[in-house]
Amino acid sequence: MERTYAMIKPDGVQRNLVGEIVRRIEAKGYKIVAMKMLQLTKEMAEEHYREHVGKPFYPGLVSYITSGPVIAMVLEGKNVVKGMRTLMGATNPADALPGTIRGDFGLDVGRNVIHGADSVESAAREMAIYFKPEELLSYSKAVEGWLYE
Ligand code: IDP
Ligand code: MG
């Protein structure tokens, strides 16, 4: 089953949106296989966002993402990488549709509440920044027969 890396950003934590966001992820049917609260170091932020080095928004992005605690998660489910991107909505909350996390809870691209990996490869790279392999749990849930045919 596919896995992705997702992270509630410091603004999501400060705005008390952790429960609401986790509720949406669980209600969709994705399984949480790892979750922790931590504050990113500058080094972790630079590794996480290495594809954006040199862009005008990069310094602000690193200071935003390291500004407070985040919730780091590994999620599992059918097509979860694409599905989480859909649940999150467009990068800029101004373009994100109502019903998405960024569309419902964000206003500014530099405060867009949640991160989600953009491919299976990025997901694998990102989850390794935050979790040891043994921290990713494999378990079944009784509801699975009602989520998957
Ligand atoms: P994504 O988070 O939807 O994958 P990316 O283009 O990978 O979007 O950008 C990473 C993060 O950098 C965004 O989520 C957002 O927080 C921030 N970001 C992207 N573009 C801008 C910008 O133009 N101004 C400020 N922050 C930006
Ligand atoms: Mg991205």
Short mmCIF file of N, CA and C and ligand atoms in Angstrom, two decimals:
data_model
loop_
_atom_site.label_atom_id
_atom_site.label_comp_id
_atom_site.label_asym_id
_atom_site.label_seq_id
_atom_site.Cartn_x
_atom_site.Cartn_y
_atom_site.Cartn_z
N MET A 1 0.85 -1.21 0.00
CA MET A 1 0.00 0.00 0.00
C MET A 1 0.88 1.25 0.00
N GLU A 2 0.45 2.27 -0.74
CA GLU A 2 1.26 3.50 -0.88
C GLU A 2 1.31 4.29 0.44
N ARG A 3 2.46 4.96 0.64
CA ARG A 3 2.63 5.81 1.81
C ARG A 3 3.05 7.21 1.38
N THR A 4 2.69 8.20 2.19
CA THR A 4 3.16 9.56 1.93
C THR A 4 3.63 10.21 3.22
N TYR A 5 4.36 11.31 3.06
CA TYR A 5 4.76 12.11 4.21
C TYR A 5 3.92 13.39 4.21
N ALA A 6 3.32 13.71 5.36
CA ALA A 6 2.55 14.95 5.50
C ALA A 6 2.95 15.61 6.80
N MET A 7 2.75 16.92 6.86
CA MET A 7 3.20 17.66 8.04
C MET A 7 2.30 18.87 8.27
N ILE A 8 1.73 18.95 9.47
CA ILE A 8 0.98 20.15 9.84
C ILE A 8 2.02 21.19 10.23
N LYS A 9 2.02 22.32 9.52
CA LYS A 9 3.06 23.34 9.67
C LYS A 9 2.83 24.16 10.95
N PRO A 10 3.83 24.98 11.34
CA PRO A 10 3.71 25.71 12.61
C PRO A 10 2.43 26.55 12.74
N ASP A 11 1.95 27.13 11.64
CA ASP A 11 0.71 27.91 11.72
C ASP A 11 -0.49 27.02 12.02
N GLY A 12 -0.51 25.82 11.47
CA GLY A 12 -1.59 24.88 11.76
C GLY A 12 -1.64 24.50 13.23
N VAL A 13 -0.44 24.29 13.81
CA VAL A 13 -0.37 23.96 15.25
C VAL A 13 -0.81 25.16 16.09
N GLN A 14 -0.26 26.35 15.77
CA GLN A 14 -0.59 27.55 16.55
C GLN A 14 -2.07 27.90 16.47
N ARG A 15 -2.70 27.59 15.33
CA ARG A 15 -4.11 27.96 15.13
C ARG A 15 -5.07 26.86 15.59
N ASN A 16 -4.53 25.86 16.31
CA ASN A 16 -5.37 24.80 16.89
C ASN A 16 -6.11 23.99 15.83
N LEU A 17 -5.44 23.77 14.69
CA LEU A 17 -6.07 23.02 13.60
C LEU A 17 -5.63 21.55 13.56
N VAL A 18 -4.80 21.12 14.52
CA VAL A 18 -4.28 19.74 14.47
C VAL A 18 -5.43 18.73 14.46
N GLY A 19 -6.35 18.88 15.40
CA GLY A 19 -7.46 17.92 15.50
C GLY A 19 -8.31 17.90 14.24
N GLU A 20 -8.63 19.07 13.72
CA GLU A 20 -9.46 19.18 12.52
C GLU A 20 -8.78 18.53 11.31
N ILE A 21 -7.48 18.75 11.17
CA ILE A 21 -6.76 18.18 10.02
C ILE A 21 -6.63 16.67 10.16
N VAL A 22 -6.29 16.21 11.35
CA VAL A 22 -6.19 14.75 11.56
C VAL A 22 -7.56 14.10 11.38
N ARG A 23 -8.60 14.78 11.82
CA ARG A 23 -9.96 14.27 11.62
C ARG A 23 -10.26 14.05 10.14
N ARG A 24 -9.89 15.01 9.31
CA ARG A 24 -10.15 14.89 7.87
C ARG A 24 -9.37 13.73 7.25
N ILE A 25 -8.12 13.58 7.68
CA ILE A 25 -7.27 12.50 7.16
C ILE A 25 -7.86 11.14 7.54
N GLU A 26 -8.26 11.01 8.80
CA GLU A 26 -8.84 9.74 9.26
C GLU A 26 -10.19 9.48 8.59
N ALA A 27 -11.00 10.53 8.47
CA ALA A 27 -12.34 10.36 7.89
C ALA A 27 -12.25 9.93 6.43
N LYS A 28 -11.23 10.42 5.72
CA LYS A 28 -11.04 10.01 4.33
C LYS A 28 -10.76 8.52 4.24
N GLY A 29 -10.06 7.99 5.23
CA GLY A 29 -9.75 6.56 5.26
C GLY A 29 -8.26 6.27 5.29
N TYR A 30 -7.44 7.31 5.28
CA TYR A 30 -6.00 7.08 5.34
C TYR A 30 -5.61 6.61 6.74
N LYS A 31 -4.61 5.74 6.77
CA LYS A 31 -4.14 5.18 8.03
C LYS A 31 -2.88 5.91 8.47
N ILE A 32 -2.87 6.35 9.72
CA ILE A 32 -1.68 6.99 10.29
C ILE A 32 -0.74 5.86 10.71
N VAL A 33 0.46 5.82 10.09
CA VAL A 33 1.41 4.76 10.45
C VAL A 33 2.59 5.30 11.26
N ALA A 34 2.69 6.63 11.35
CA ALA A 34 3.66 7.27 12.25
C ALA A 34 3.22 8.71 12.46
N MET A 35 3.44 9.22 13.68
CA MET A 35 3.08 10.61 13.95
C MET A 35 3.87 11.11 15.15
N LYS A 36 4.42 12.32 15.03
CA LYS A 36 5.10 12.93 16.18
C LYS A 36 5.10 14.45 16.06
N MET A 37 5.24 15.12 17.22
CA MET A 37 5.43 16.57 17.23
C MET A 37 6.91 16.85 17.41
N LEU A 38 7.42 17.79 16.63
CA LEU A 38 8.81 18.19 16.77
C LEU A 38 8.97 19.60 16.21
N GLN A 39 10.08 20.23 16.52
CA GLN A 39 10.42 21.51 15.90
C GLN A 39 11.61 21.31 14.99
N LEU A 40 11.48 21.67 13.72
CA LEU A 40 12.56 21.45 12.76
C LEU A 40 13.77 22.31 13.09
N THR A 41 14.95 21.72 12.97
CA THR A 41 16.18 22.51 13.00
C THR A 41 16.36 23.14 11.61
N LYS A 42 17.26 24.11 11.54
CA LYS A 42 17.55 24.75 10.26
C LYS A 42 18.06 23.69 9.26
N GLU A 43 18.86 22.75 9.77
CA GLU A 43 19.42 21.70 8.91
C GLU A 43 18.31 20.80 8.34
N MET A 44 17.33 20.45 9.19
CA MET A 44 16.22 19.61 8.71
C MET A 44 15.41 20.37 7.66
N ALA A 45 15.17 21.66 7.92
CA ALA A 45 14.39 22.47 6.98
C ALA A 45 15.11 22.56 5.63
N GLU A 46 16.43 22.71 5.68
CA GLU A 46 17.20 22.82 4.43
C GLU A 46 17.17 21.50 3.66
N GLU A 47 17.18 20.40 4.38
CA GLU A 47 17.08 19.09 3.71
C GLU A 47 15.67 18.91 3.12
N HIS A 48 14.67 19.23 3.93
CA HIS A 48 13.27 19.07 3.48
C HIS A 48 13.00 19.88 2.21
N TYR A 49 13.43 21.15 2.23
CA TYR A 49 13.11 22.06 1.12
C TYR A 49 14.28 22.30 0.18
N ARG A 50 15.15 21.29 0.01
CA ARG A 50 16.36 21.52 -0.79
C ARG A 50 16.05 21.88 -2.24
N GLU A 51 14.90 21.42 -2.76
CA GLU A 51 14.55 21.75 -4.16
C GLU A 51 14.26 23.25 -4.34
N HIS A 52 14.03 23.96 -3.24
CA HIS A 52 13.68 25.38 -3.34
C HIS A 52 14.84 26.33 -3.03
N VAL A 53 16.02 25.77 -2.77
CA VAL A 53 17.19 26.62 -2.48
C VAL A 53 17.39 27.62 -3.62
N GLY A 54 17.61 28.89 -3.26
CA GLY A 54 17.87 29.91 -4.27
C GLY A 54 16.64 30.66 -4.73
N LYS A 55 15.43 30.13 -4.42
CA LYS A 55 14.22 30.85 -4.81
C LYS A 55 14.00 32.04 -3.87
N PRO A 56 13.33 33.08 -4.35
CA PRO A 56 13.16 34.29 -3.51
C PRO A 56 12.48 34.00 -2.17
N PHE A 57 11.56 33.05 -2.15
CA PHE A 57 10.82 32.79 -0.91
C PHE A 57 11.54 31.83 0.04
N TYR A 58 12.71 31.30 -0.39
CA TYR A 58 13.37 30.25 0.39
C TYR A 58 13.76 30.68 1.81
N PRO A 59 14.41 31.84 2.01
CA PRO A 59 14.77 32.21 3.39
C PRO A 59 13.54 32.33 4.31
N GLY A 60 12.48 32.93 3.79
CA GLY A 60 11.25 33.06 4.57
C GLY A 60 10.63 31.70 4.86
N LEU A 61 10.72 30.81 3.89
CA LEU A 61 10.17 29.46 4.06
C LEU A 61 10.89 28.71 5.18
N VAL A 62 12.22 28.81 5.20
CA VAL A 62 12.99 28.12 6.25
C VAL A 62 12.67 28.72 7.62
N SER A 63 12.55 30.05 7.69
CA SER A 63 12.26 30.62 9.01
C SER A 63 10.83 30.29 9.45
N TYR A 64 9.89 30.26 8.52
CA TYR A 64 8.49 29.85 8.83
C TYR A 64 8.43 28.40 9.33
N ILE A 65 9.06 27.51 8.63
CA ILE A 65 8.90 26.08 8.94
C ILE A 65 9.63 25.69 10.24
N THR A 66 10.63 26.52 10.62
CA THR A 66 11.35 26.25 11.87
C THR A 66 10.81 27.09 13.04
N SER A 67 9.73 27.85 12.82
CA SER A 67 9.29 28.85 13.80
C SER A 67 8.55 28.27 15.00
N GLY A 68 8.15 27.01 14.93
CA GLY A 68 7.42 26.40 16.04
C GLY A 68 7.21 24.93 15.76
N PRO A 69 6.57 24.23 16.69
CA PRO A 69 6.36 22.79 16.51
C PRO A 69 5.48 22.47 15.30
N VAL A 70 5.75 21.32 14.72
CA VAL A 70 4.94 20.77 13.62
C VAL A 70 4.47 19.37 14.03
N ILE A 71 3.51 18.86 13.28
CA ILE A 71 3.09 17.46 13.44
C ILE A 71 3.53 16.71 12.18
N ALA A 72 4.46 15.79 12.35
CA ALA A 72 4.99 14.99 11.24
C ALA A 72 4.22 13.67 11.19
N MET A 73 3.81 13.28 9.99
CA MET A 73 2.99 12.08 9.84
C MET A 73 3.40 11.27 8.62
N VAL A 74 3.32 9.97 8.74
CA VAL A 74 3.37 9.10 7.58
C VAL A 74 1.99 8.46 7.46
N LEU A 75 1.41 8.58 6.27
CA LEU A 75 0.04 8.13 6.02
C LEU A 75 0.04 7.06 4.95
N GLU A 76 -0.86 6.11 5.09
CA GLU A 76 -0.93 4.98 4.17
C GLU A 76 -2.33 4.84 3.60
N GLY A 77 -2.40 4.49 2.33
CA GLY A 77 -3.70 4.23 1.71
C GLY A 77 -3.57 4.18 0.20
N LYS A 78 -4.65 3.79 -0.46
CA LYS A 78 -4.66 3.69 -1.91
C LYS A 78 -4.44 5.09 -2.51
N ASN A 79 -3.43 5.22 -3.36
CA ASN A 79 -3.11 6.51 -4.02
C ASN A 79 -3.01 7.68 -3.05
N VAL A 80 -2.41 7.43 -1.89
CA VAL A 80 -2.41 8.44 -0.82
C VAL A 80 -1.59 9.69 -1.17
N VAL A 81 -0.55 9.56 -2.02
CA VAL A 81 0.26 10.74 -2.35
C VAL A 81 -0.62 11.78 -3.06
N LYS A 82 -1.27 11.36 -4.13
CA LYS A 82 -2.14 12.25 -4.89
C LYS A 82 -3.37 12.64 -4.05
N GLY A 83 -3.88 11.67 -3.32
CA GLY A 83 -5.08 11.93 -2.52
C GLY A 83 -4.84 12.98 -1.44
N MET A 84 -3.69 12.95 -0.80
CA MET A 84 -3.38 13.98 0.21
C MET A 84 -3.21 15.34 -0.44
N ARG A 85 -2.59 15.39 -1.62
CA ARG A 85 -2.46 16.68 -2.33
C ARG A 85 -3.86 17.25 -2.63
N THR A 86 -4.78 16.36 -2.99
CA THR A 86 -6.16 16.81 -3.25
C THR A 86 -6.83 17.31 -1.98
N LEU A 87 -6.65 16.56 -0.89
CA LEU A 87 -7.24 16.96 0.40
C LEU A 87 -6.68 18.31 0.86
N MET A 88 -5.37 18.55 0.58
CA MET A 88 -4.71 19.79 0.99
C MET A 88 -5.14 20.98 0.17
N GLY A 89 -5.32 20.79 -1.14
CA GLY A 89 -5.63 21.89 -2.04
C GLY A 89 -4.38 22.55 -2.60
N ALA A 90 -4.58 23.56 -3.44
CA ALA A 90 -3.48 24.22 -4.14
C ALA A 90 -2.51 24.86 -3.16
N THR A 91 -1.24 24.99 -3.61
CA THR A 91 -0.18 25.57 -2.77
C THR A 91 -0.58 26.94 -2.23
N ASN A 92 -1.13 27.79 -3.10
CA ASN A 92 -1.58 29.11 -2.66
C ASN A 92 -3.04 29.01 -2.20
N PRO A 93 -3.29 29.24 -0.92
CA PRO A 93 -4.67 29.13 -0.41
C PRO A 93 -5.67 29.99 -1.18
N ALA A 94 -5.17 31.05 -1.83
CA ALA A 94 -6.06 31.89 -2.62
C ALA A 94 -6.63 31.13 -3.82
N ASP A 95 -5.91 30.10 -4.26
CA ASP A 95 -6.36 29.28 -5.39
C ASP A 95 -6.98 27.95 -4.94
N ALA A 96 -6.87 27.64 -3.66
CA ALA A 96 -7.34 26.34 -3.17
C ALA A 96 -8.86 26.35 -3.03
N LEU A 97 -9.49 25.28 -3.46
CA LEU A 97 -10.95 25.22 -3.45
C LEU A 97 -11.49 25.05 -2.03
N PRO A 98 -12.68 25.60 -1.78
CA PRO A 98 -13.36 25.32 -0.52
C PRO A 98 -13.52 23.81 -0.37
N GLY A 99 -13.42 23.33 0.84
CA GLY A 99 -13.48 21.89 1.07
C GLY A 99 -12.10 21.27 1.22
N THR A 100 -11.08 21.98 0.73
CA THR A 100 -9.70 21.54 0.95
C THR A 100 -9.16 22.21 2.22
N ILE A 101 -8.10 21.64 2.76
CA ILE A 101 -7.53 22.18 4.01
C ILE A 101 -7.02 23.60 3.79
N ARG A 102 -6.24 23.80 2.73
CA ARG A 102 -5.72 25.14 2.47
C ARG A 102 -6.83 26.10 2.04
N GLY A 103 -7.82 25.58 1.31
CA GLY A 103 -8.95 26.40 0.88
C GLY A 103 -9.82 26.83 2.05
N ASP A 104 -9.96 25.98 3.03
CA ASP A 104 -10.83 26.29 4.17
C ASP A 104 -10.10 27.07 5.27
N PHE A 105 -8.78 26.88 5.39
CA PHE A 105 -8.09 27.42 6.58
C PHE A 105 -6.94 28.37 6.28
N GLY A 106 -6.64 28.64 5.00
CA GLY A 106 -5.48 29.49 4.70
C GLY A 106 -5.83 30.73 3.90
N LEU A 107 -4.93 31.71 3.95
CA LEU A 107 -5.10 32.95 3.19
C LEU A 107 -3.87 33.27 2.35
N ASP A 108 -2.69 32.86 2.84
CA ASP A 108 -1.43 33.34 2.27
C ASP A 108 -0.55 32.13 1.91
N VAL A 109 0.14 32.20 0.76
CA VAL A 109 0.97 31.08 0.32
C VAL A 109 2.09 30.77 1.32
N GLY A 110 2.54 31.79 2.03
CA GLY A 110 3.60 31.59 3.03
C GLY A 110 3.08 31.14 4.39
N ARG A 111 1.77 30.87 4.49
CA ARG A 111 1.15 30.35 5.73
C ARG A 111 0.06 29.37 5.30
N ASN A 112 0.49 28.29 4.64
CA ASN A 112 -0.52 27.41 4.03
C ASN A 112 -0.77 26.12 4.78
N VAL A 113 -0.47 26.12 6.08
CA VAL A 113 -1.03 25.18 7.07
C VAL A 113 -0.50 23.75 7.04
N ILE A 114 -0.29 23.22 5.84
CA ILE A 114 0.06 21.79 5.74
C ILE A 114 1.00 21.53 4.57
N HIS A 115 1.85 20.54 4.75
CA HIS A 115 2.73 20.05 3.70
C HIS A 115 2.33 18.62 3.33
N GLY A 116 2.46 18.28 2.06
CA GLY A 116 2.30 16.89 1.64
C GLY A 116 3.26 16.59 0.50
N ALA A 117 3.91 15.46 0.54
CA ALA A 117 4.88 15.09 -0.49
C ALA A 117 4.20 15.06 -1.86
N ASP A 118 4.99 15.40 -2.92
CA ASP A 118 4.40 15.51 -4.25
C ASP A 118 4.60 14.27 -5.12
N SER A 119 5.31 13.27 -4.63
CA SER A 119 5.50 12.02 -5.39
C SER A 119 5.89 10.92 -4.40
N VAL A 120 5.82 9.69 -4.88
CA VAL A 120 6.22 8.56 -4.04
C VAL A 120 7.70 8.68 -3.66
N GLU A 121 8.51 9.18 -4.61
CA GLU A 121 9.96 9.34 -4.36
C GLU A 121 10.20 10.42 -3.31
N SER A 122 9.55 11.58 -3.46
CA SER A 122 9.69 12.64 -2.45
C SER A 122 9.22 12.14 -1.09
N ALA A 123 8.14 11.40 -1.08
CA ALA A 123 7.59 10.89 0.18
C ALA A 123 8.63 10.04 0.90
N ALA A 124 9.30 9.15 0.18
CA ALA A 124 10.30 8.27 0.78
C ALA A 124 11.47 9.08 1.32
N ARG A 125 11.90 10.07 0.55
CA ARG A 125 13.02 10.93 0.96
C ARG A 125 12.64 11.73 2.20
N GLU A 126 11.43 12.29 2.20
CA GLU A 126 11.01 13.15 3.31
C GLU A 126 10.77 12.34 4.58
N MET A 127 10.12 11.19 4.49
CA MET A 127 9.83 10.46 5.73
C MET A 127 11.12 10.02 6.42
N ALA A 128 12.18 9.81 5.63
CA ALA A 128 13.47 9.41 6.21
C ALA A 128 14.13 10.55 7.00
N ILE A 129 13.73 11.80 6.73
CA ILE A 129 14.26 12.94 7.49
C ILE A 129 13.71 12.91 8.92
N TYR A 130 12.46 12.45 9.04
CA TYR A 130 11.73 12.59 10.30
C TYR A 130 11.59 11.31 11.12
N PHE A 131 11.66 10.16 10.44
CA PHE A 131 11.39 8.90 11.13
C PHE A 131 12.44 7.85 10.83
N LYS A 132 12.74 7.06 11.86
CA LYS A 132 13.55 5.85 11.64
C LYS A 132 12.63 4.79 11.04
N PRO A 133 13.18 3.88 10.25
CA PRO A 133 12.32 2.86 9.62
C PRO A 133 11.44 2.12 10.64
N GLU A 134 12.00 1.85 11.84
CA GLU A 134 11.22 1.08 12.83
C GLU A 134 10.10 1.90 13.47
N GLU A 135 10.08 3.21 13.22
CA GLU A 135 8.99 4.04 13.74
C GLU A 135 7.75 4.00 12.83
N LEU A 136 7.88 3.44 11.63
CA LEU A 136 6.74 3.31 10.72
C LEU A 136 6.06 1.98 11.01
N LEU A 137 4.84 2.05 11.52
CA LEU A 137 4.16 0.84 11.99
C LEU A 137 3.35 0.19 10.86
N SER A 138 3.27 -1.12 10.91
CA SER A 138 2.39 -1.86 10.01
C SER A 138 1.35 -2.54 10.87
N TYR A 139 0.11 -2.20 10.65
CA TYR A 139 -0.96 -2.83 11.43
C TYR A 139 -2.25 -2.78 10.61
N SER A 140 -3.19 -3.68 10.94
CA SER A 140 -4.45 -3.64 10.21
C SER A 140 -5.53 -3.03 11.09
N LYS A 141 -6.57 -2.52 10.44
CA LYS A 141 -7.71 -1.96 11.14
C LYS A 141 -8.97 -2.68 10.67
N ALA A 142 -9.90 -2.87 11.59
CA ALA A 142 -11.10 -3.65 11.27
C ALA A 142 -11.94 -3.01 10.16
N VAL A 143 -11.78 -1.70 9.96
CA VAL A 143 -12.59 -0.97 8.99
C VAL A 143 -12.14 -1.20 7.53
N GLU A 144 -10.99 -1.82 7.35
CA GLU A 144 -10.41 -1.91 6.01
C GLU A 144 -11.34 -2.55 4.97
N GLY A 145 -12.11 -3.54 5.39
CA GLY A 145 -13.06 -4.19 4.47
C GLY A 145 -14.17 -3.26 4.02
N TRP A 146 -14.35 -2.17 4.75
CA TRP A 146 -15.37 -1.18 4.38
C TRP A 146 -14.78 0.00 3.62
N LEU A 147 -13.45 0.05 3.53
CA LEU A 147 -12.78 1.10 2.77
C LEU A 147 -12.32 0.62 1.41
N TYR A 148 -12.00 -0.69 1.33
CA TYR A 148 -11.43 -1.24 0.10
C TYR A 148 -12.24 -2.44 -0.34
N GLU A 149 -12.52 -2.52 -1.67
CA GLU A 149 -13.26 -3.70 -2.16
C GLU A 149 -12.28 -4.79 -2.57
P1 IDP B 1 3.70 22.56 -2.05
O1 IDP B 1 3.87 22.77 -0.56
O2 IDP B 1 2.26 22.69 -2.47
O3 IDP B 1 4.35 21.30 -2.56
P2 IDP B 1 5.95 24.03 -3.22
O4 IDP B 1 5.93 24.74 -4.52
O5 IDP B 1 6.74 22.77 -3.10
O6 IDP B 1 4.43 23.81 -2.78
O7 IDP B 1 6.48 25.09 -2.14
C1 IDP B 1 6.82 24.66 -0.84
C2 IDP B 1 6.30 25.65 0.15
O8 IDP B 1 6.97 26.89 -0.01
C3 IDP B 1 4.80 25.99 -0.01
O9 IDP B 1 3.95 25.07 0.63
C4 IDP B 1 4.74 27.35 0.66
O10 IDP B 1 4.73 27.21 2.10
C5 IDP B 1 6.09 27.95 0.27
N1 IDP B 1 5.98 28.77 -0.93
C6 IDP B 1 5.90 28.37 -2.21
N2 IDP B 1 5.82 29.41 -3.06
C7 IDP B 1 5.87 30.51 -2.27
C8 IDP B 1 5.85 31.93 -2.55
O11 IDP B 1 5.73 32.36 -3.69
N3 IDP B 1 5.90 32.74 -1.46
C9 IDP B 1 6.01 32.30 -0.19
N4 IDP B 1 6.05 30.99 0.12
C10 IDP B 1 5.97 30.11 -0.92
MG MG B 2 6.35 20.80 -2.72
#
